[in-house]
CSV table of C-alpha atoms in Angstrom, one decimal:
chain,number,residue,atom,x,y,z
A,25,MET,CA,76.5,106.0,154.1
A,26,LEU,CA,78.3,105.0,157.6
A,27,GLU,CA,81.2,104.8,155.9
A,28,ILE,CA,81.1,108.0,154.2
A,29,VAL,CA,79.8,109.8,157.6
A,30,SER,CA,83.0,108.1,159.3
A,31,LEU,CA,85.3,109.1,156.8
A,32,LEU,CA,84.1,112.6,156.1
A,33,ALA,CA,84.3,113.1,160.1
A,34,ILE,CA,87.9,111.9,160.2
A,35,ILE,CA,88.6,114.3,157.6
A,36,ALA,CA,87.4,116.6,159.6
A,37,LEU,CA,89.6,115.3,163.2
A,38,ALA,CA,92.8,115.6,160.9
A,39,TYR,CA,91.9,119.3,160.0
A,40,LEU,CA,91.4,120.0,163.4
A,41,THR,CA,94.6,118.5,164.8
A,42,GLY,CA,96.2,120.2,161.5
A,43,TRP,CA,94.9,123.5,162.5
A,44,LEU,CA,95.6,122.6,166.5
A,45,PHE,CA,99.2,121.6,166.0
A,46,PRO,CA,101.1,123.2,163.0
A,47,ASN,CA,104.2,121.4,161.6
A,48,ARG,CA,107.1,124.5,161.9
A,49,LEU,CA,109.6,122.0,162.1
A,50,GLN,CA,112.5,122.2,159.2
A,51,LEU,CA,115.3,119.7,158.8
A,52,THR,CA,118.9,121.2,160.4
A,53,GLU,CA,122.5,119.7,160.3
A,54,GLU,CA,121.6,118.9,164.1
A,55,ARG,CA,118.8,116.8,163.3
A,56,VAL,CA,119.9,115.2,160.3
A,57,ARG,CA,122.7,113.8,161.9
A,58,ARG,CA,121.3,112.9,165.0
A,59,ASN,CA,118.5,111.4,163.3
A,60,PHE,CA,120.7,109.1,160.6
A,61,LEU,CA,123.3,108.4,163.1
A,62,ARG,CA,120.1,106.9,165.6
A,63,CYS,CA,119.1,104.8,162.6
A,64,TYR,CA,122.9,104.0,161.1
A,65,PRO,CA,125.3,104.1,164.6
A,66,ASP,CA,127.9,102.5,162.7
A,67,GLN,CA,128.3,105.3,160.0
A,68,GLN,CA,130.3,108.2,159.6
A,69,ILE,CA,128.4,111.4,158.2
A,70,ALA,CA,131.6,113.4,155.9
A,71,GLU,CA,128.8,115.8,154.7
A,72,ILE,CA,125.5,117.1,154.9
A,73,PHE,CA,123.1,118.9,152.5
A,74,ILE,CA,119.9,120.3,152.8
A,75,ASP,CA,117.4,121.2,150.5
A,76,ASP,CA,116.1,124.8,150.2
A,77,GLU,CA,112.9,124.1,151.6
A,78,GLY,CA,114.6,122.0,154.8
A,79,ARG,CA,112.7,118.5,154.0
A,80,THR,CA,115.2,116.5,152.8
A,81,ALA,CA,119.2,116.1,153.3
A,82,LEU,CA,121.3,114.5,151.3
A,83,LEU,CA,124.5,112.8,153.3
A,84,ARG,CA,127.9,112.1,152.2
A,85,LEU,CA,129.0,109.0,154.6
A,86,GLN,CA,132.5,107.7,154.7
A,87,ASN,CA,131.5,105.0,153.4
A,88,GLU,CA,131.3,105.9,149.5
A,89,GLN,CA,129.3,103.4,148.2
A,90,SER,CA,126.2,104.5,150.0
A,91,VAL,CA,124.4,107.8,150.1
A,92,GLY,CA,122.4,108.9,153.9
A,93,LEU,CA,119.1,110.3,152.7
A,94,VAL,CA,116.9,112.2,155.5
A,95,LEU,CA,113.2,112.7,155.2
A,96,GLN,CA,110.8,114.9,157.0
A,97,PRO,CA,107.6,114.2,155.4
A,98,SER,CA,105.0,115.4,158.0
A,99,ASP,CA,106.6,116.5,162.0
A,100,ARG,CA,108.4,113.6,162.0
A,101,ILE,CA,111.8,112.5,160.1
A,102,VAL,CA,112.0,109.1,158.0
A,103,CYS,CA,116.0,108.2,157.2
A,104,ARG,CA,117.7,105.5,154.8
A,105,MET,CA,121.0,103.9,153.6
A,106,LEU,CA,121.2,103.9,150.3
A,107,THR,CA,123.6,102.1,147.7
A,108,ILE,CA,125.2,104.0,144.7
A,109,PRO,CA,123.2,103.5,142.4
A,110,VAL,CA,121.9,100.5,142.9
A,111,GLN,CA,118.9,101.7,145.5
A,112,PHE,CA,117.6,105.3,143.4
A,113,ASP,CA,117.3,107.2,140.6
A,114,ILE,CA,118.3,111.1,140.1
A,115,SER,CA,117.5,112.8,137.6
A,116,PRO,CA,117.9,116.7,137.0
A,117,THR,CA,114.7,119.1,136.7
A,118,ASP,CA,114.9,123.0,136.8
A,119,GLY,CA,117.0,123.3,140.0
A,120,ALA,CA,116.1,120.6,141.8
A,121,LEU,CA,117.5,116.7,141.7
A,122,ILE,CA,114.5,114.3,142.0
A,123,ILE,CA,114.9,111.3,144.0
A,124,LYS,CA,113.2,108.2,143.0
A,125,VAL,CA,114.2,105.8,145.7
A,126,HIS,CA,113.1,102.0,144.9
A,127,ASP,CA,111.7,101.4,147.9
A,128,TYR,CA,107.8,101.1,148.4
A,129,VAL,CA,107.4,103.5,151.3
A,130,VAL,CA,109.1,106.6,150.1
A,131,PRO,CA,107.7,108.7,148.1
A,132,ASP,CA,109.8,110.1,145.2
A,133,VAL,CA,111.7,113.4,146.8
A,134,ARG,CA,112.3,116.4,145.4
A,135,PHE,CA,115.7,118.2,146.3
A,136,SER,CA,115.8,121.6,145.5
A,137,ILE,CA,119.4,122.8,145.3
A,138,GLY,CA,119.9,126.6,145.8
A,139,ASN,CA,122.9,127.3,146.9
A,140,ILE,CA,124.2,123.7,146.6
A,141,ALA,CA,126.9,122.9,143.9
A,142,PRO,CA,125.4,120.6,141.6
A,143,ASP,CA,129.0,119.1,140.9
A,144,ARG,CA,129.5,117.9,144.2
A,145,LEU,CA,126.4,116.4,144.6
A,146,GLU,CA,126.9,114.3,141.5
A,147,GLU,CA,130.5,113.7,142.5
A,148,MET,CA,128.6,112.8,146.3
A,149,LEU,CA,126.1,110.2,143.7
A,150,ARG,CA,127.9,108.9,141.8
A,151,ALA,CA,131.2,108.2,144.0
A,152,GLY,CA,130.1,103.7,144.4
A,153,HIS,CA,128.8,103.6,140.7
A,154,ASP,CA,130.6,100.3,140.2
A,155,ASN,CA,129.2,98.7,143.6
A,156,LYS,CA,126.0,96.9,143.0
A,157,GLY,CA,125.8,96.2,146.8
A,158,GLY,CA,124.4,93.1,148.6
A,159,GLN,CA,121.2,91.4,147.4
A,160,TYR,CA,119.5,92.6,151.1
A,161,ALA,CA,121.2,96.0,152.1
A,162,THR,CA,118.4,98.5,152.9
B,11,MET,CA,71.1,78.7,169.0
B,12,PRO,CA,74.2,80.7,169.7
B,13,LEU,CA,74.1,83.2,172.2
B,14,ASP,CA,73.3,87.2,170.9
B,15,LEU,CA,75.7,89.3,173.3
B,16,PRO,CA,76.4,93.1,172.2
B,17,LYS,CA,79.3,94.2,170.4
B,18,PRO,CA,81.2,95.8,172.6
B,19,THR,CA,83.7,97.5,169.7
B,20,GLU,CA,80.7,98.8,168.4
B,21,TRP,CA,79.4,100.3,171.1
B,22,ALA,CA,82.4,101.9,172.3
B,23,ILE,CA,83.0,103.9,169.0
B,24,PRO,CA,81.2,107.4,170.0
B,25,LEU,CA,83.2,106.9,173.7
B,26,PHE,CA,86.6,106.8,171.5
B,27,ILE,CA,85.8,109.7,169.5
B,28,LEU,CA,84.9,111.5,172.5
B,29,CYS,CA,88.4,110.4,174.0
B,30,ILE,CA,90.2,111.9,171.1
B,31,LEU,CA,88.7,114.9,171.1
B,32,ILE,CA,89.4,115.6,174.9
B,33,GLU,CA,93.3,114.2,174.0
B,34,ILE,CA,93.7,116.8,171.3
B,35,ALA,CA,92.4,119.9,173.8
B,36,TYR,CA,94.7,118.5,176.2
B,37,GLY,CA,97.5,118.1,174.2
B,38,TYR,CA,96.7,122.1,172.9
B,39,LYS,CA,96.6,123.2,176.1
B,40,THR,CA,99.5,121.3,177.9
B,41,GLY,CA,101.9,120.0,174.8
B,42,ARG,CA,101.4,116.5,176.9
B,43,ALA,CA,100.0,114.9,173.5
B,44,VAL,CA,101.2,115.6,170.0
B,45,PHE,CA,99.1,115.1,167.0
B,46,GLU,CA,99.5,115.6,163.7
B,47,LYS,CA,97.0,116.2,160.0
B,48,LYS,CA,98.7,113.4,157.8
B,49,ASP,CA,99.2,111.2,160.9
B,50,THR,CA,95.8,111.4,162.4
B,51,PHE,CA,94.1,110.7,159.1
B,52,THR,CA,96.1,107.7,158.2
B,53,SER,CA,95.6,105.7,161.8
B,54,MET,CA,91.6,106.4,161.6
B,55,VAL,CA,91.3,105.6,158.1
B,56,MET,CA,93.6,102.9,159.1
B,57,GLY,CA,90.9,101.9,161.9
B,58,LEU,CA,87.6,102.2,159.4
B,59,GLY,CA,88.7,100.0,157.0
B,60,SER,CA,90.1,96.7,159.5
B,61,THR,CA,86.2,97.4,161.0
B,62,ILE,CA,85.1,97.0,157.1
B,63,VAL,CA,87.4,94.6,156.7
B,64,SER,CA,86.2,93.0,159.7
B,65,ALA,CA,82.5,93.1,159.3
B,66,SER,CA,82.8,91.4,156.2
B,67,LEU,CA,84.4,88.0,157.2
B,68,ALA,CA,82.4,87.9,160.5
B,69,GLY,CA,80.3,85.4,158.0
B,70,ILE,CA,83.3,83.3,158.0
B,71,THR,CA,84.9,83.7,161.2
B,72,ILE,CA,81.4,83.2,163.1
B,73,VAL,CA,80.9,80.0,160.9
B,74,THR,CA,84.3,78.3,161.6
B,75,ALA,CA,84.6,79.2,165.0
B,76,TYR,CA,81.0,77.3,165.6
B,77,TRP,CA,81.7,74.2,163.7
B,78,VAL,CA,85.3,73.7,165.9
B,79,TRP,CA,83.2,74.8,169.3
B,80,GLU,CA,80.2,72.2,167.7
B,81,ASN,CA,82.8,69.4,167.1
B,82,PHE,CA,85.5,69.3,169.2
B,83,ARG,CA,84.4,70.4,172.3
B,84,LEU,CA,85.5,68.5,175.8
B,85,PHE,CA,83.2,70.5,178.2
B,86,ASP,CA,80.1,72.7,177.9
B,87,LEU,CA,80.9,75.7,179.8
B,88,GLY,CA,78.3,77.3,179.8
B,89,ALA,CA,77.6,81.3,180.2
B,90,THR,CA,77.6,82.0,184.1
B,91,ILE,CA,79.7,84.7,185.3
B,92,PRO,CA,82.8,83.2,186.0
B,93,VAL,CA,82.7,81.3,183.0
B,94,PHE,CA,83.0,85.4,181.0
B,95,LEU,CA,85.7,85.9,183.6
B,96,ALA,CA,87.8,83.0,183.0
B,97,ALA,CA,86.9,83.4,178.8
B,98,LEU,CA,88.6,87.2,179.6
B,99,VAL,CA,91.6,85.9,181.3
B,100,LEU,CA,92.4,83.6,179.3
B,101,ASP,CA,91.1,85.1,176.1
B,102,ASP,CA,94.5,87.6,176.7
B,103,PHE,CA,96.9,85.2,177.3
B,104,ARG,CA,95.7,84.4,174.2
B,105,TYR,CA,96.3,87.8,172.7
B,106,TYR,CA,100.0,87.5,174.8
B,107,TRP,CA,101.1,84.7,172.3
B,108,ILE,CA,99.3,86.7,169.0
B,109,HIS,CA,100.8,89.1,169.8
B,110,ARG,CA,104.4,87.9,170.8
B,111,PHE,CA,104.3,85.7,167.9
B,112,GLY,CA,102.7,88.7,165.8
B,113,HIS,CA,106.3,90.9,166.6
B,114,ARG,CA,108.6,87.4,166.1
B,115,ILE,CA,107.4,86.3,163.1
B,116,ARG,CA,107.3,88.3,159.4
B,117,TRP,CA,104.3,86.2,158.3
B,118,MET,CA,102.1,87.6,161.4
B,119,TRP,CA,104.5,91.0,161.7
B,120,ALA,CA,103.4,91.9,158.2
B,121,ALA,CA,99.9,92.1,159.5
B,122,HIS,CA,100.4,93.5,162.7
B,123,VAL,CA,103.0,96.3,161.7
B,124,ILE,CA,100.3,98.1,160.6
B,125,HIS,CA,99.4,99.1,164.5
B,126,HIS,CA,102.9,99.6,165.0
B,127,SER,CA,103.8,102.5,161.8
B,128,SER,CA,103.0,105.5,163.2
B,129,GLN,CA,105.7,108.0,164.9
B,130,HIS,CA,103.0,109.3,167.6
B,131,TYR,CA,101.6,107.7,170.2
B,132,ASN,CA,98.0,109.3,170.5
B,133,LEU,CA,94.6,107.6,171.2
B,134,THR,CA,93.9,108.0,167.2
B,135,THR,CA,97.1,105.1,167.3
B,136,ALA,CA,95.2,102.6,168.9
B,137,LEU,CA,92.6,102.9,166.2
B,138,ARG,CA,95.6,101.9,163.6
B,139,GLN,CA,94.4,98.7,163.3
B,140,THR,CA,95.7,95.4,160.7
B,141,TRP,CA,93.9,94.9,157.4
B,142,THR,CA,95.7,91.9,156.6
B,143,SER,CA,95.1,90.5,160.0
B,144,PRO,CA,92.9,87.2,158.2
B,145,LEU,CA,95.6,86.3,156.1
B,146,THR,CA,97.6,85.1,159.6
B,147,PRO,CA,97.6,81.9,160.8
B,148,GLY,CA,96.6,84.5,163.7
B,149,PHE,CA,92.7,83.0,164.5
B,150,LEU,CA,94.4,79.4,165.0
B,151,LEU,CA,95.2,80.6,168.3
B,152,ALA,CA,92.0,80.5,169.0
B,153,PHE,CA,90.6,77.6,168.9
B,154,PRO,CA,91.9,76.5,171.9
B,155,LEU,CA,89.6,78.2,174.2
B,156,TYR,CA,86.4,77.0,171.6
B,157,ILE,CA,87.9,73.2,172.2
B,158,ILE,CA,88.0,73.8,176.4
B,159,GLY,CA,84.1,74.9,175.6
B,160,PHE,CA,83.9,78.5,175.9
B,161,GLU,CA,80.8,79.4,173.1
B,162,PRO,CA,82.8,81.6,170.3
B,163,ALA,CA,80.1,83.9,171.2
B,164,ILE,CA,81.3,85.0,174.7
B,165,VAL,CA,85.0,85.0,173.5
B,166,PHE,CA,83.9,87.7,170.6
B,167,PHE,CA,82.3,89.5,173.4
B,168,VAL,CA,85.5,89.4,175.8
B,169,SER,CA,87.8,89.7,172.7
B,170,GLY,CA,86.4,93.3,172.5
B,171,LEU,CA,86.3,94.0,175.5
B,172,ASN,CA,90.3,93.2,175.6
B,173,LEU,CA,89.9,96.1,172.3
B,174,ILE,CA,88.6,98.3,174.6
B,175,TYR,CA,90.9,98.3,177.1
B,176,GLN,CA,93.8,99.0,175.0
B,177,PHE,CA,92.3,101.7,173.6
B,178,TRP,CA,93.1,103.8,176.3
B,179,ILE,CA,96.7,103.2,176.8
B,180,HIS,CA,97.6,105.0,173.5
B,181,THR,CA,98.8,108.0,174.9
B,182,GLU,CA,101.2,109.8,176.4
B,183,ALA,CA,98.9,112.3,178.5
B,184,ILE,CA,98.9,109.3,181.1
B,185,ASP,CA,102.1,109.2,183.2
B,186,ARG,CA,101.9,106.2,185.4
B,187,MET,CA,98.7,104.4,187.4
B,188,PRO,CA,98.7,103.7,191.6
B,189,ARG,CA,101.5,101.1,191.8
B,190,TRP,CA,98.9,98.6,193.0
B,191,PHE,CA,97.7,98.5,189.3
B,192,GLU,CA,101.0,99.0,187.0
B,193,ALA,CA,101.7,96.0,189.0
B,194,VAL,CA,99.3,94.2,187.5
B,195,PHE,CA,97.3,95.8,184.2
B,196,ASN,CA,99.0,97.3,181.1
B,197,THR,CA,98.9,100.5,181.5
B,198,PRO,CA,100.4,103.9,179.4
B,199,SER,CA,103.8,103.0,180.8
B,200,HIS,CA,104.0,100.0,179.6
B,201,HIS,CA,102.4,100.4,176.0
B,202,ARG,CA,104.3,103.3,175.4
B,203,VAL,CA,107.6,101.2,175.8
B,204,HIS,CA,105.8,98.3,173.5
B,205,HIS,CA,105.5,100.5,170.6
B,206,ALA,CA,109.2,102.2,171.4
B,207,THR,CA,111.6,101.5,168.5
B,208,ASN,CA,114.5,102.2,171.4
B,209,PRO,CA,116.6,99.4,170.8
B,210,LYS,CA,116.9,98.6,174.4
B,211,TYR,CA,112.6,98.5,175.0
B,212,LEU,CA,112.3,96.7,171.8
B,213,ASP,CA,110.5,93.2,171.4
B,214,SER,CA,108.9,93.7,175.1
B,215,ASN,CA,105.2,94.3,177.2
B,216,TYR,CA,103.1,91.7,174.8
B,217,ALA,CA,100.3,92.3,177.3
B,218,GLY,CA,96.7,93.3,176.5
B,219,ILE,CA,95.1,93.6,179.6
B,220,PHE,CA,96.8,91.9,182.2
B,221,ILE,CA,101.0,92.5,182.4
B,222,ILE,CA,101.5,89.7,184.5
B,223,TRP,CA,102.3,87.7,181.2
B,224,ASP,CA,105.0,89.5,180.0
B,225,LYS,CA,106.4,89.6,183.8
B,226,MET,CA,105.8,85.1,183.9
B,227,PHE,CA,107.4,84.5,180.0
B,228,GLY,CA,110.7,87.2,180.4
B,229,THR,CA,109.5,89.7,178.1
B,230,PHE,CA,108.9,92.4,180.8
B,231,ILE,CA,110.5,96.4,180.1
B,232,PRO,CA,109.8,99.1,182.6
B,233,GLU,CA,110.1,102.3,181.0
B,234,ASP,CA,112.9,104.3,182.6
B,235,LYS,CA,111.9,108.1,182.3
B,236,SER,CA,115.9,108.7,181.0
B,237,LEU,CA,115.5,106.8,178.2
B,238,PRO,CA,111.6,108.1,176.6
B,239,CYS,CA,110.5,106.2,174.0
B,240,ARG,CA,110.5,107.0,170.5
B,241,TYR,CA,107.6,105.6,168.6
B,242,GLY,CA,107.3,104.2,165.3
B,243,LEU,CA,109.3,101.5,163.4
B,244,VAL,CA,113.4,100.7,163.5
B,245,GLN,CA,112.7,101.2,159.3
B,246,ASP,CA,109.7,104.0,159.2
B,247,LEU,CA,107.8,105.0,156.5
B,248,GLY,CA,107.8,107.3,154.0
B,249,THR,CA,104.3,107.3,153.3
B,250,TYR,CA,100.6,108.2,154.4
B,251,ASN,CA,99.3,106.8,151.7
B,252,PRO,CA,96.7,103.2,153.6
B,253,LEU,CA,97.0,101.3,151.1
B,254,LYS,CA,100.9,101.3,151.4
B,255,VAL,CA,100.8,101.1,154.8
B,256,ALA,CA,98.6,98.4,154.9
B,257,THR,CA,100.3,96.4,152.5
B,258,HIS,CA,104.1,97.5,152.7
B,259,GLU,CA,105.3,94.3,154.5
B,260,TRP,CA,103.6,91.9,152.3
B,261,VAL,CA,105.4,93.6,149.8
B,262,GLY,CA,108.5,92.7,151.0
B,263,ILE,CA,108.0,89.5,152.0
B,264,PHE,CA,106.3,88.8,148.5
B,265,LYS,CA,109.7,90.3,146.5
B,266,ASP,CA,111.9,88.7,149.1
B,267,MET,CA,110.6,85.4,148.7
B,268,TRP,CA,110.9,86.0,144.9
B,269,HIS,CA,114.6,86.5,145.0
B,270,ALA,CA,115.5,83.6,147.6
B,271,LYS,CA,117.4,81.4,146.6
B,272,GLY,CA,116.4,77.5,147.5
B,273,ILE,CA,112.8,76.3,149.7
B,274,LYS,CA,114.7,77.2,152.7
B,275,ASN,CA,115.7,80.4,152.7
B,276,LYS,CA,112.1,81.3,151.3
B,277,LEU,CA,110.6,79.8,154.0
B,278,MET,CA,112.8,81.5,156.5
B,279,PHE,CA,111.6,84.6,154.7
B,280,LEU,CA,108.0,84.3,156.0
B,281,LEU,CA,108.6,82.8,159.7
B,282,ALA,CA,112.0,84.1,160.5
B,283,PRO,CA,111.5,87.5,162.9
B,284,PRO,CA,110.7,90.6,160.8
B,285,GLY,CA,115.1,92.0,159.8
B,286,TRP,CA,116.0,88.0,159.1
B,287,THR,CA,118.3,87.7,156.0
B,288,PRO,CA,120.6,85.0,154.8
B,289,ASP,CA,123.2,87.1,154.3
B,290,GLY,CA,122.7,88.8,157.6
B,291,SER,CA,123.0,92.6,155.5
B,292,ARG,CA,119.4,93.6,157.7
B,293,LEU,CA,118.9,94.3,161.4
B,294,THR,CA,116.5,91.5,163.6
B,295,SER,CA,115.4,93.5,166.5
B,296,ASP,CA,118.0,90.8,168.3
B,297,MET,CA,120.7,92.7,166.1
B,298,ILE,CA,120.0,95.7,166.8
B,299,LYS,CA,120.2,95.6,170.9
B,300,ALA,CA,123.1,94.0,170.1
B,301,ARG,CA,124.5,96.5,168.2
B,302,ASP,CA,123.4,99.4,170.4
B,303,LEU,CA,125.1,98.2,173.3
B,304,LYS,CA,128.0,98.0,171.3
B,305,TYR,CA,128.3,101.4,169.7
B,306,ASN,CA,125.6,103.5,171.2
B,307,PRO,CA,124.8,102.8,174.8
B,308,VAL,CA,123.2,106.4,174.8
B,309,LYS,CA,119.5,107.7,175.7
B,310,THR,CA,118.1,107.9,172.2
B,311,PRO,CA,116.3,111.3,172.2
B,312,LYS,CA,112.8,112.3,170.1
B,313,SER,CA,113.2,113.7,166.2
């Protein structure tokens, strides 16, 4: 009983914080670049694609065997560098790509393509197709 | 007959909630404390889960501790006020080392990483506690206290006080305490550095109550106002699912050990610092610090 009351109190507190601290931030090229390079300072970004909802960005890197992924699951940013095609799968759907990252703590991502030419994305995502990457590369 | 002492953490729960509400109001008014709905929910659910796990295992913990105390103690120290004070100081020393090992040994990091997994730093972060510490050897570090002769009930009591002390230091709302206090005690400023992922700040300020342990053992780094703390993990989580938050590093260890070649590599994935790999393809905190010096000596801004 005490656990249920605690859980209800937690939900109430979480909603209170959601109401008082609404999250309006979206990804911008500057935020994507700054945060990705903070995580991977030895990488060079060639091109940034941000999805229509401003929650996900894919980055073409000078190192064409990998692709950058920047997510904003809430008000904070999460970055990953993914070896092509070892560490993720992509399946196209209606006006979007579903990115399934082979990472326990990164949920499937819906990347709304919008105005981005699909062939440019596809070219990037297939660039390192023959590369299998290091065993422990993250 | 074991001493019957109150459980400080149970007493403190209403105070914790009150303080969180005050910090939320203060943050809303001043912007000096930031919260996020999913983060708050996850942190507090982790706290609730941790309490449930501890309560479930209390019987085993108590029986084990008393068995060690009754069979191996060197002295019978009794339960006077000086004994309580000595227990508080020595238990904090124990905490320093268990905390330090918790960052430097991946087996123990698998349990402690939960506490660092929030990208926010507020009082709810203090409640984001592990569910899996019983799976680590950390409990062994309390045995010397029992062997010296501190009754386990006293050790449990002062450990509870230690945990309560550490609640209030998880905030950005307090800048600095008076200089004398900062010199001796762990403070919000010192602990912000501990939670920061800026390379300069990694693996520092492990103290519980007394910051003097870090100063004695060379792990103290003061907060640099020109380098704002950025919180979370060097590879942040993309999920708020409490089950995944609680288990992700264990899953990682299991996968790495499964695929590793040879016993030595398998053991190293368990015992080496987080980020260790045989081929160096991931980064330990030492490697991140070295890389930072090479590539990016500038300040790390917040996202």
